[in-house]
Amino acid sequence: MRLSSFFLPTLKETPAEAQIVSHRLMLRAGMIKQTAAGIYAWLPLGLRVLRRIETIVREEHNRFGFQELLMPTIQSADLWRESGRYDGYGKEMLRIKDRHERDLLYGPTNEEMITDIFRTHVKSYRQLPLTLYHIQWKFRDEIRPRFGVMRGREFLMKDAYSFDVDYLDARATYNRFFVCYLSTFRRMGLTPIPVRAETGPIGGDLSHEFHILADTGESELFVDRRLLDLDLTGRAFADDDEIGAFVKEVTDIYAAADEMHRADQCPVPPDDLVTRRGIEVGHIFHFGAKYSQPMGARITDPEGHEREVQMGSYGIGVSRLVGGIIEASHDDAGIVWPGSVAPFQVGVINLKAGDAACDAAAGDFYAKLRAAGVETLYDDTDERAGAKFATMDLIGLPWQVTVGPRGVKAGTVEVKDRASGEREELSIDAALAKLTAA
Ligand code: ATP
Ligand code: MG
């Protein structure tokens, strides 16, 4: 993509309304535009990141055999009357009437709809286990939308729903989500911390939130130091037993968010308890027959008995993650995208656009990267050098390549690693080899 034709409305000034760094940087980098309180348009640069995050979520879910479908944003109120949640949900739900005076709503979540789909088509344990997910916009009329996409009213969520014949199977599914979430967030360059969460009236211990650490996080976390030292990466599991053993090892270590933590009942000695702030990016939850019971989602088990299907739900804040990743990865100059979610991998800066030799060298370099399938943003504008560097740093692409008059004579370019700031003068071929291998 050539910057001269790319819609990238960057801002020089720091927007006054943005209180946290990710919101400021998303506005300054031209990623989003607020269209109403807590509602955003995703501009091309922002959308590229959002799509990359979606792709990682999708790939990791598919890897575990979870199946994607797509449910609508608009739902019928009748389903919510069946589960008993229509009146209880309160003002966070956006309620709509159609021309026939029928009650509709913009979905804040999809337990009812998925239970309806399930009960229509699945009758036997033989069709289980089944896990369905979608990545779809939600609306919650949050009392205090803030921090940009972090707490929006309209936001993109991945929500998954599992169906199992009994508690043991449901727990195995839950554990699979636990490790799926760890690998999903790790692929985005994040360090997720699973903490126990409220299970509500069902009780049990099958509810965890996944947080990323950031000083601006809305939750306070209380974590046994041992969890922070534990290596949560790179484990391969042969089967559900291995997954279960690993999840037990992790969840036996104390970690709770503020609403679950009781200082007087905490088993961790004060010296070993670390207090940090966290951003909730995911939540997994087993809730048994909470919806299958009132909505009559029943299956026959291997003994021929009818029983209510055991369910769980599993959310990831896809749009929140864009802000969350920036909170975790930025510096004074701007965003520092982890390669896996970066909107482009490489930014090529033509230091002297209009100079025939620079135009030829930079244009050729850009063409070769494109031909090699490397997503590249080519700054072919006639801005000042300082402004070009500032924009590249602001939008945070992993690699910057500067093509200038001096290097062109010598047949070299400068390659900068955005994260470390290290620069190298390389021959054009060496630079291409490095960037196409990365
Ligand atoms: P919170 O406590 O932050 O309001 P929640 O418990 O209401 O979250 P869930 O219903 O579990 O959230 O939704 C799943 C995920 O969706 C959350 O873990 C979070 O990452 C994301 N999410 C929830 N509300 C919002 C919002 N208003 N804006 C952006 N993302 C959100
Ligand atoms: Mg909420």
Short mmCIF file of C-alpha atoms and ligand atoms in Angstrom, two decimals:
data_model
loop_
_atom_site.label_atom_id
_atom_site.label_comp_id
_atom_site.label_asym_id
_atom_site.label_seq_id
_atom_site.Cartn_x
_atom_site.Cartn_y
_atom_site.Cartn_z
CA MET A 1 0.00 0.00 0.00
CA ARG A 2 1.28 3.45 -0.92
CA LEU A 3 0.92 5.96 1.88
CA SER A 4 0.06 8.68 -0.66
CA SER A 5 -3.21 6.88 -1.39
CA PHE A 6 -3.79 5.16 1.97
CA PHE A 7 -6.53 6.65 4.15
CA LEU A 8 -4.50 7.30 7.30
CA PRO A 9 -5.84 10.40 9.04
CA THR A 10 -3.17 10.77 11.74
CA LEU A 11 -3.47 13.53 14.33
CA LYS A 12 -0.60 15.73 15.47
CA GLU A 13 -2.27 16.88 18.66
CA THR A 14 -3.11 14.59 21.52
CA PRO A 15 -6.91 14.36 21.65
CA ALA A 16 -8.13 15.84 24.93
CA GLU A 17 -10.94 13.32 25.43
CA ALA A 18 -8.62 10.31 25.59
CA GLN A 19 -7.59 9.40 29.12
CA ILE A 20 -5.40 6.37 28.50
CA VAL A 21 -2.49 5.81 26.20
CA SER A 22 -4.09 3.20 23.93
CA HIS A 23 -7.07 5.45 23.22
CA ARG A 24 -4.77 8.41 22.52
CA LEU A 25 -2.57 6.36 20.20
CA MET A 26 -5.50 4.79 18.34
CA LEU A 27 -6.92 8.25 17.63
CA ARG A 28 -3.55 9.75 16.75
CA ALA A 29 -2.66 6.83 14.46
CA GLY A 30 -5.94 7.21 12.58
CA MET A 31 -7.23 3.76 13.56
CA ILE A 32 -10.70 4.69 14.77
CA LYS A 33 -13.19 7.52 14.78
CA GLN A 34 -15.83 7.88 17.44
CA THR A 35 -19.28 8.24 15.90
CA ALA A 36 -21.34 8.32 19.12
CA ALA A 37 -20.50 7.68 22.77
CA GLY A 38 -18.83 4.26 22.92
CA ILE A 39 -19.39 3.59 19.20
CA TYR A 40 -16.51 3.67 16.74
CA ALA A 41 -15.87 3.45 13.05
CA TRP A 42 -12.80 1.36 12.27
CA LEU A 43 -10.60 3.15 9.77
CA PRO A 44 -8.37 1.11 7.44
CA LEU A 45 -5.33 0.89 9.75
CA GLY A 46 -7.44 -0.07 12.75
CA LEU A 47 -9.48 -2.57 10.78
CA ARG A 48 -6.32 -4.35 9.64
CA VAL A 49 -5.34 -4.96 13.26
CA LEU A 50 -8.87 -6.00 14.23
CA ARG A 51 -8.92 -8.54 11.39
CA ARG A 52 -5.55 -9.96 12.38
CA ILE A 53 -6.73 -10.50 15.93
CA GLU A 54 -9.89 -12.13 14.62
CA THR A 55 -7.81 -14.44 12.46
CA ILE A 56 -5.68 -15.60 15.38
CA VAL A 57 -8.79 -16.23 17.47
CA ARG A 58 -10.38 -18.15 14.61
CA GLU A 59 -7.31 -20.27 13.90
CA GLU A 60 -6.81 -21.19 17.54
CA HIS A 61 -10.49 -22.11 17.94
CA ASN A 62 -10.56 -24.19 14.79
CA ARG A 63 -7.43 -26.00 15.97
CA PHE A 64 -9.39 -27.27 18.98
CA GLY A 65 -12.31 -28.41 16.85
CA PHE A 66 -14.60 -25.53 17.80
CA GLN A 67 -16.84 -24.66 14.86
CA GLU A 68 -17.62 -21.22 13.54
CA LEU A 69 -21.10 -20.06 12.65
CA LEU A 70 -22.58 -16.59 12.46
CA MET A 71 -25.63 -15.48 14.38
CA PRO A 72 -27.36 -12.15 13.75
CA THR A 73 -26.93 -9.05 15.89
CA ILE A 74 -30.69 -8.52 16.19
CA GLN A 75 -32.57 -10.99 18.34
CA SER A 76 -36.18 -11.63 19.23
CA ALA A 77 -37.18 -10.72 22.78
CA ASP A 78 -39.24 -13.89 22.99
CA LEU A 79 -36.15 -16.08 23.36
CA TRP A 80 -35.03 -13.97 26.27
CA ARG A 81 -38.46 -14.25 27.84
CA GLU A 82 -38.05 -18.02 27.72
CA SER A 83 -34.79 -17.94 29.63
CA GLY A 84 -36.20 -15.38 32.02
CA ARG A 85 -33.46 -12.84 31.28
CA TYR A 86 -35.46 -10.30 29.30
CA ASP A 87 -36.64 -8.29 32.27
CA GLY A 88 -33.59 -8.96 34.40
CA TYR A 89 -30.98 -7.74 31.94
CA GLY A 90 -31.78 -4.12 32.66
CA LYS A 91 -30.70 -0.97 30.91
CA GLU A 92 -27.57 -2.42 29.32
CA MET A 93 -29.82 -4.07 26.75
CA LEU A 94 -30.76 -1.99 23.71
CA ARG A 95 -34.41 -2.75 23.08
CA ILE A 96 -36.00 -2.15 19.69
CA LYS A 97 -39.52 -2.40 18.25
CA ASP A 98 -40.09 -3.29 14.62
CA ARG A 99 -42.92 -1.90 12.46
CA HIS A 100 -45.28 -4.61 13.74
CA GLU A 101 -44.59 -3.60 17.34
CA ARG A 102 -42.63 -6.79 17.95
CA ASP A 103 -39.93 -6.59 20.60
CA LEU A 104 -36.42 -7.05 19.32
CA LEU A 105 -33.06 -6.34 20.85
CA TYR A 106 -29.48 -5.83 19.75
CA GLY A 107 -27.70 -8.84 21.22
CA PRO A 108 -25.44 -8.23 24.21
CA THR A 109 -24.58 -11.98 24.18
CA ASN A 110 -26.04 -15.11 22.55
CA GLU A 111 -26.77 -17.87 25.08
CA GLU A 112 -30.49 -17.88 24.29
CA MET A 113 -30.08 -17.89 20.53
CA ILE A 114 -27.51 -20.67 20.50
CA THR A 115 -29.62 -22.76 22.88
CA ASP A 116 -32.53 -22.36 20.49
CA ILE A 117 -30.38 -23.45 17.54
CA PHE A 118 -29.12 -26.41 19.53
CA ARG A 119 -32.51 -27.64 20.73
CA THR A 120 -33.89 -27.49 17.20
CA HIS A 121 -31.25 -29.79 15.77
CA VAL A 122 -29.54 -31.88 18.42
CA LYS A 123 -31.32 -34.64 20.29
CA SER A 124 -28.73 -37.30 21.11
CA TYR A 125 -25.46 -37.62 23.02
CA ARG A 126 -24.03 -39.06 19.79
CA GLN A 127 -23.95 -35.55 18.34
CA LEU A 128 -21.85 -34.34 21.27
CA PRO A 129 -19.51 -32.82 22.25
CA LEU A 130 -20.35 -29.76 20.20
CA THR A 131 -18.86 -26.30 20.46
CA LEU A 132 -20.00 -23.43 18.28
CA TYR A 133 -18.63 -19.91 18.17
CA HIS A 134 -18.99 -16.71 16.26
CA ILE A 135 -17.25 -13.38 16.03
CA GLN A 136 -19.94 -10.77 15.98
CA TRP A 137 -20.75 -7.24 17.13
CA LYS A 138 -22.48 -6.84 20.44
CA PHE A 139 -24.24 -3.89 21.96
CA ARG A 140 -24.32 -3.13 25.66
CA ASP A 141 -25.53 0.25 26.74
CA GLU A 142 -22.69 0.60 29.25
CA ILE A 143 -23.35 3.20 31.88
CA ARG A 144 -19.85 4.57 31.45
CA PRO A 145 -18.35 3.84 28.05
CA ARG A 146 -14.72 4.90 28.28
CA PHE A 147 -11.12 4.26 27.34
CA GLY A 148 -11.98 4.08 23.65
CA VAL A 149 -12.58 0.58 22.35
CA MET A 150 -11.70 -0.85 25.73
CA ARG A 151 -15.20 -0.28 27.08
CA GLY A 152 -17.37 0.52 24.14
CA ARG A 153 -21.11 0.18 23.74
CA GLU A 154 -20.84 -1.53 20.37
CA PHE A 155 -17.90 -3.95 20.40
CA LEU A 156 -16.67 -7.04 18.64
CA MET A 157 -16.71 -10.23 20.66
CA LYS A 158 -15.85 -13.82 20.01
CA ASP A 159 -18.37 -15.86 21.93
CA ALA A 160 -18.36 -19.63 22.01
CA TYR A 161 -20.89 -22.04 23.47
CA SER A 162 -20.28 -25.65 24.39
CA PHE A 163 -22.69 -28.57 24.72
CA ASP A 164 -21.79 -31.74 26.60
CA VAL A 165 -23.65 -34.74 27.89
CA ASP A 166 -22.47 -34.49 31.51
CA TYR A 167 -20.34 -32.50 33.91
CA LEU A 168 -17.15 -34.49 33.32
CA ASP A 169 -17.27 -33.93 29.59
CA ALA A 170 -18.20 -30.28 30.13
CA ARG A 171 -15.15 -29.89 32.34
CA ALA A 172 -12.90 -31.39 29.66
CA THR A 173 -14.30 -28.86 27.18
CA TYR A 174 -13.76 -26.07 29.69
CA ASN A 175 -10.14 -27.12 30.10
CA ARG A 176 -9.65 -27.11 26.35
CA PHE A 177 -10.85 -23.54 26.26
CA PHE A 178 -8.48 -22.71 29.09
CA VAL A 179 -5.44 -23.78 27.07
CA CYS A 180 -6.92 -22.42 23.84
CA TYR A 181 -7.15 -18.99 25.48
CA LEU A 182 -3.58 -19.14 26.74
CA SER A 183 -2.25 -19.93 23.27
CA THR A 184 -4.54 -17.39 21.61
CA PHE A 185 -3.33 -14.51 23.76
CA ARG A 186 0.30 -15.63 23.62
CA ARG A 187 0.17 -15.52 19.83
CA MET A 188 -0.78 -11.86 20.13
CA GLY A 189 2.37 -11.17 22.13
CA LEU A 190 0.47 -10.94 25.41
CA THR A 191 1.05 -12.55 28.79
CA PRO A 192 -2.38 -13.67 29.94
CA ILE A 193 -3.11 -14.20 33.63
CA PRO A 194 -6.04 -16.52 34.37
CA VAL A 195 -7.86 -15.59 37.56
CA ARG A 196 -10.83 -17.25 39.18
CA ALA A 197 -14.11 -15.49 38.63
CA GLU A 198 -17.61 -15.42 40.08
CA THR A 199 -19.65 -18.47 39.14
CA GLY A 200 -22.98 -17.10 40.32
CA PRO A 201 -25.67 -19.39 41.68
CA ILE A 202 -24.25 -22.49 39.96
CA GLY A 203 -21.17 -22.50 42.15
CA GLY A 204 -18.21 -24.73 41.37
CA ASP A 205 -14.83 -23.56 40.23
CA LEU A 206 -15.30 -23.44 36.49
CA SER A 207 -15.13 -19.74 35.78
CA HIS A 208 -11.95 -17.87 34.92
CA GLU A 209 -11.19 -14.48 33.53
CA PHE A 210 -8.08 -13.90 31.45
CA HIS A 211 -6.37 -10.60 32.13
CA ILE A 212 -3.42 -8.82 30.66
CA LEU A 213 -1.36 -6.67 32.98
CA ALA A 214 -1.51 -2.92 32.51
CA ASP A 215 -1.45 -0.04 34.96
CA THR A 216 -4.61 1.34 33.38
CA GLY A 217 -6.55 -1.92 33.84
CA GLU A 218 -9.99 -1.63 35.42
CA SER A 219 -9.52 -4.69 37.66
CA GLU A 220 -7.24 -5.19 40.59
CA LEU A 221 -5.63 -8.62 40.59
CA PHE A 222 -4.25 -10.56 43.54
CA VAL A 223 -1.85 -13.19 42.30
CA ASP A 224 0.42 -15.71 43.95
CA ARG A 225 3.91 -14.87 42.73
CA ARG A 226 4.37 -18.47 41.55
CA LEU A 227 1.79 -17.98 38.80
CA LEU A 228 3.76 -15.10 37.31
CA ASP A 229 6.87 -17.32 37.28
CA LEU A 230 5.09 -20.27 35.70
CA ASP A 231 5.88 -20.96 32.07
CA LEU A 232 2.54 -20.96 30.29
CA THR A 233 3.99 -21.19 26.82
CA GLY A 234 4.77 -23.76 24.25
CA ARG A 235 3.18 -26.80 25.83
CA ALA A 236 1.86 -29.50 23.57
CA PHE A 237 -0.79 -31.80 24.94
CA ALA A 238 -1.38 -35.37 23.88
CA ASP A 239 -4.93 -35.61 25.16
CA ASP A 240 -7.59 -34.22 27.49
CA ASP A 241 -5.92 -35.81 30.53
CA GLU A 242 -2.75 -33.85 29.92
CA ILE A 243 -4.75 -30.69 29.38
CA GLY A 244 -6.65 -31.35 32.60
CA ALA A 245 -3.46 -31.90 34.59
CA PHE A 246 -1.96 -28.69 33.27
CA VAL A 247 -5.09 -26.65 34.00
CA LYS A 248 -5.14 -28.04 37.52
CA GLU A 249 -1.49 -27.12 38.03
CA VAL A 250 -2.20 -23.55 36.92
CA THR A 251 -5.52 -23.05 38.67
CA ASP A 252 -4.30 -24.50 41.98
CA ILE A 253 -2.15 -21.39 42.25
CA TYR A 254 -4.10 -18.54 43.79
CA ALA A 255 -5.14 -15.69 41.49
CA ALA A 256 -8.29 -13.62 41.84
CA ALA A 257 -9.68 -10.31 40.65
CA ASP A 258 -11.00 -7.77 43.16
CA GLU A 259 -14.61 -8.97 43.23
CA MET A 260 -13.49 -12.51 44.18
CA HIS A 261 -10.60 -11.73 46.48
CA ARG A 262 -11.16 -11.82 50.26
CA ALA A 263 -8.09 -10.62 52.09
CA ASP A 264 -9.06 -12.47 55.27
CA GLN A 265 -9.56 -15.77 53.42
CA CYS A 266 -6.59 -15.55 51.08
CA PRO A 267 -4.35 -18.63 51.43
CA VAL A 268 -1.24 -16.86 50.15
CA PRO A 269 1.18 -15.30 52.67
CA PRO A 270 1.30 -11.51 52.15
CA ASP A 271 4.91 -11.62 50.99
CA ASP A 272 4.02 -13.94 48.12
CA LEU A 273 0.92 -12.07 47.03
CA VAL A 274 1.44 -9.69 44.13
CA THR A 275 -1.09 -6.95 43.42
CA ARG A 276 -1.37 -5.76 39.83
CA ARG A 277 -3.90 -4.09 37.60
CA GLY A 278 -5.39 -6.06 34.74
CA ILE A 279 -7.53 -5.70 31.63
CA GLU A 280 -10.05 -8.49 31.20
CA VAL A 281 -9.71 -9.79 27.66
CA GLY A 282 -11.49 -13.10 28.04
CA HIS A 283 -13.87 -15.01 30.25
CA ILE A 284 -14.71 -18.72 30.31
CA PHE A 285 -17.66 -20.05 32.19
CA HIS A 286 -19.39 -23.36 32.82
CA PHE A 287 -23.04 -22.89 33.75
CA GLY A 288 -24.54 -26.35 33.48
CA ALA A 289 -28.27 -26.32 32.76
CA LYS A 290 -28.88 -22.62 33.37
CA TYR A 291 -30.30 -22.14 29.86
CA SER A 292 -30.97 -25.69 28.75
CA GLN A 293 -33.35 -26.19 31.68
CA PRO A 294 -35.75 -23.25 31.13
CA MET A 295 -35.43 -23.50 27.35
CA GLY A 296 -35.86 -27.28 27.17
CA ALA A 297 -32.59 -28.19 25.43
CA ARG A 298 -32.57 -31.89 26.22
CA ILE A 299 -30.67 -34.86 24.82
CA THR A 300 -30.84 -38.61 25.31
CA ASP A 301 -27.79 -39.99 27.09
CA PRO A 302 -26.13 -43.38 26.39
CA GLU A 303 -28.56 -45.08 28.82
CA GLY A 304 -31.51 -43.74 26.87
CA HIS A 305 -32.50 -41.19 29.50
CA GLU A 306 -33.41 -37.64 28.57
CA ARG A 307 -31.37 -34.99 30.27
CA GLU A 308 -30.58 -31.31 30.00
CA VAL A 309 -27.49 -30.59 28.02
CA GLN A 310 -24.52 -29.14 29.95
CA MET A 311 -23.41 -25.79 28.64
CA GLY A 312 -20.63 -23.28 28.97
CA SER A 313 -19.82 -19.97 27.33
CA TYR A 314 -16.49 -18.45 26.46
CA GLY A 315 -15.92 -14.84 25.45
CA ILE A 316 -13.00 -12.88 24.06
CA GLY A 317 -13.09 -9.10 23.67
CA VAL A 318 -11.75 -8.88 20.13
CA SER A 319 -12.07 -5.10 19.75
CA ARG A 320 -10.95 -4.54 23.37
CA LEU A 321 -7.79 -6.48 22.55
CA VAL A 322 -6.71 -3.84 20.04
CA GLY A 323 -6.51 -1.33 22.89
CA GLY A 324 -5.17 -3.93 25.30
CA ILE A 325 -2.28 -4.87 23.05
CA ILE A 326 -1.34 -1.19 22.71
CA GLU A 327 -1.47 -0.74 26.50
CA ALA A 328 0.96 -3.65 26.77
CA SER A 329 3.19 -2.61 23.87
CA HIS A 330 4.02 1.05 23.21
CA ASP A 331 6.68 3.65 23.96
CA ASP A 332 6.91 7.44 23.96
CA ALA A 333 6.96 7.57 20.17
CA GLY A 334 3.91 5.42 19.58
CA ILE A 335 2.61 1.90 19.14
CA VAL A 336 4.93 -1.12 18.97
CA TRP A 337 2.88 -3.85 17.27
CA PRO A 338 3.80 -7.47 17.89
CA GLY A 339 4.38 -8.92 14.41
CA SER A 340 1.40 -11.27 14.64
CA VAL A 341 -1.15 -8.44 14.82
CA ALA A 342 0.67 -5.63 13.00
CA PRO A 343 -1.35 -3.85 10.28
CA PHE A 344 1.68 -4.09 7.96
CA GLN A 345 4.96 -5.87 8.64
CA VAL A 346 7.22 -3.30 7.01
CA GLY A 347 7.17 0.45 6.41
CA VAL A 348 9.39 1.66 3.60
CA ILE A 349 10.36 5.32 3.82
CA ASN A 350 11.47 7.12 0.70
CA LEU A 351 13.50 9.93 2.24
CA LYS A 352 13.57 12.02 -0.90
CA ALA A 353 10.45 11.46 -2.94
CA GLY A 354 10.82 13.17 -6.29
CA ASP A 355 14.49 12.31 -6.58
CA ALA A 356 14.70 9.90 -9.50
CA ALA A 357 17.27 7.58 -7.93
CA CYS A 358 15.43 7.40 -4.58
CA ASP A 359 12.07 6.85 -6.25
CA ALA A 360 13.49 4.03 -8.34
CA ALA A 361 15.28 2.32 -5.44
CA ALA A 362 12.43 2.68 -2.92
CA GLY A 363 9.78 1.73 -5.50
CA ASP A 364 11.76 -1.34 -6.47
CA PHE A 365 12.29 -2.35 -2.86
CA TYR A 366 8.56 -2.00 -2.18
CA ALA A 367 7.67 -4.02 -5.28
CA LYS A 368 10.02 -6.84 -4.24
CA LEU A 369 8.55 -7.00 -0.73
CA ARG A 370 5.05 -7.12 -2.18
CA ALA A 371 6.03 -9.84 -4.60
CA ALA A 372 7.36 -11.84 -1.64
CA GLY A 373 4.00 -11.46 0.10
CA VAL A 374 5.24 -9.12 2.84
CA GLU A 375 2.55 -6.61 3.82
CA THR A 376 4.22 -3.28 3.29
CA LEU A 377 3.28 0.37 3.67
CA TYR A 378 5.35 2.50 1.32
CA ASP A 379 5.77 6.12 2.33
CA ASP A 380 6.11 7.74 -1.08
CA THR A 381 4.89 11.16 0.12
CA ASP A 382 6.92 14.36 -0.02
CA GLU A 383 6.71 15.03 3.73
CA ARG A 384 9.80 16.10 5.68
CA ALA A 385 12.04 13.29 6.88
CA GLY A 386 11.27 14.04 10.53
CA ALA A 387 7.53 13.81 9.96
CA LYS A 388 7.93 10.53 8.10
CA PHE A 389 9.91 8.95 10.91
CA ALA A 390 7.42 10.21 13.47
CA THR A 391 4.47 8.73 11.56
CA MET A 392 6.20 5.37 11.17
CA ASP A 393 7.05 5.26 14.85
CA LEU A 394 3.50 6.28 15.75
CA ILE A 395 1.82 3.52 13.73
CA GLY A 396 4.33 1.02 15.07
CA LEU A 397 5.07 -1.38 12.18
CA PRO A 398 7.65 -3.99 13.26
CA TRP A 399 10.24 -3.00 10.62
CA GLN A 400 11.15 0.33 9.06
CA VAL A 401 13.31 0.58 5.98
CA THR A 402 14.75 3.96 5.03
CA VAL A 403 15.83 4.57 1.47
CA GLY A 404 17.84 7.80 1.20
CA PRO A 405 20.14 9.49 -1.32
CA ARG A 406 23.36 8.46 0.40
CA GLY A 407 22.40 4.80 0.71
CA VAL A 408 21.12 4.66 -2.85
CA LYS A 409 24.60 5.59 -4.08
CA ALA A 410 26.18 2.88 -1.95
CA GLY A 411 23.45 0.34 -2.71
CA THR A 412 22.28 0.17 0.91
CA VAL A 413 19.19 0.85 3.01
CA GLU A 414 18.73 1.30 6.73
CA VAL A 415 16.61 -1.29 8.52
CA LYS A 416 15.20 -0.41 11.92
CA ASP A 417 13.60 -2.81 14.37
CA ARG A 418 10.74 -0.78 15.87
CA ALA A 419 10.69 -2.67 19.17
CA SER A 420 14.39 -2.50 20.06
CA GLY A 421 15.18 0.65 18.08
CA GLU A 422 18.25 -1.06 16.61
CA ARG A 423 19.31 0.12 13.17
CA GLU A 424 21.42 -1.66 10.59
CA GLU A 425 22.83 -0.48 7.30
CA LEU A 426 22.34 -3.38 4.90
CA SER A 427 22.78 -4.04 1.21
CA ILE A 428 19.47 -4.11 -0.60
CA ASP A 429 19.67 -7.86 -1.08
CA ALA A 430 20.55 -8.50 2.56
CA ALA A 431 17.68 -6.27 3.69
CA LEU A 432 15.23 -8.09 1.43
CA ALA A 433 16.46 -11.45 2.66
CA LYS A 434 16.04 -10.37 6.27
CA LEU A 435 12.55 -8.97 5.83
CA THR A 436 11.18 -11.78 3.73
CA ALA A 437 12.48 -14.33 6.24
CA ALA A 438 10.98 -12.54 9.28
P1 ATP B 1 -16.67 -6.44 32.05
O1 ATP B 1 -16.57 -6.95 33.47
O2 ATP B 1 -15.37 -5.84 31.53
O3 ATP B 1 -17.87 -5.59 31.80
P2 ATP B 1 -18.12 -8.74 31.20
O4 ATP B 1 -18.00 -9.66 32.35
O5 ATP B 1 -19.37 -7.95 31.05
O6 ATP B 1 -16.86 -7.76 31.16
P3 ATP B 1 -18.37 -10.85 29.26
O7 ATP B 1 -19.84 -10.77 29.22
O8 ATP B 1 -17.72 -12.03 29.88
O9 ATP B 1 -17.77 -9.52 29.87
O10 ATP B 1 -17.82 -10.63 27.78
C1 ATP B 1 -16.69 -11.31 27.22
C2 ATP B 1 -15.56 -10.35 26.90
O11 ATP B 1 -16.01 -9.26 26.11
C3 ATP B 1 -14.94 -9.70 28.11
O12 ATP B 1 -13.95 -10.53 28.68
C4 ATP B 1 -14.33 -8.45 27.52
O13 ATP B 1 -13.04 -8.74 27.01
C5 ATP B 1 -15.26 -8.10 26.38
N1 ATP B 1 -16.15 -6.98 26.73
C6 ATP B 1 -17.17 -6.98 27.63
N2 ATP B 1 -17.76 -5.78 27.67
C7 ATP B 1 -17.10 -5.00 26.77
C8 ATP B 1 -17.25 -3.64 26.35
N3 ATP B 1 -18.20 -2.85 26.87
N4 ATP B 1 -16.40 -3.17 25.41
C9 ATP B 1 -15.44 -3.95 24.88
N5 ATP B 1 -15.26 -5.24 25.23
C10 ATP B 1 -16.07 -5.76 26.17
MG MG B 2 -19.90 -6.02 31.51
#
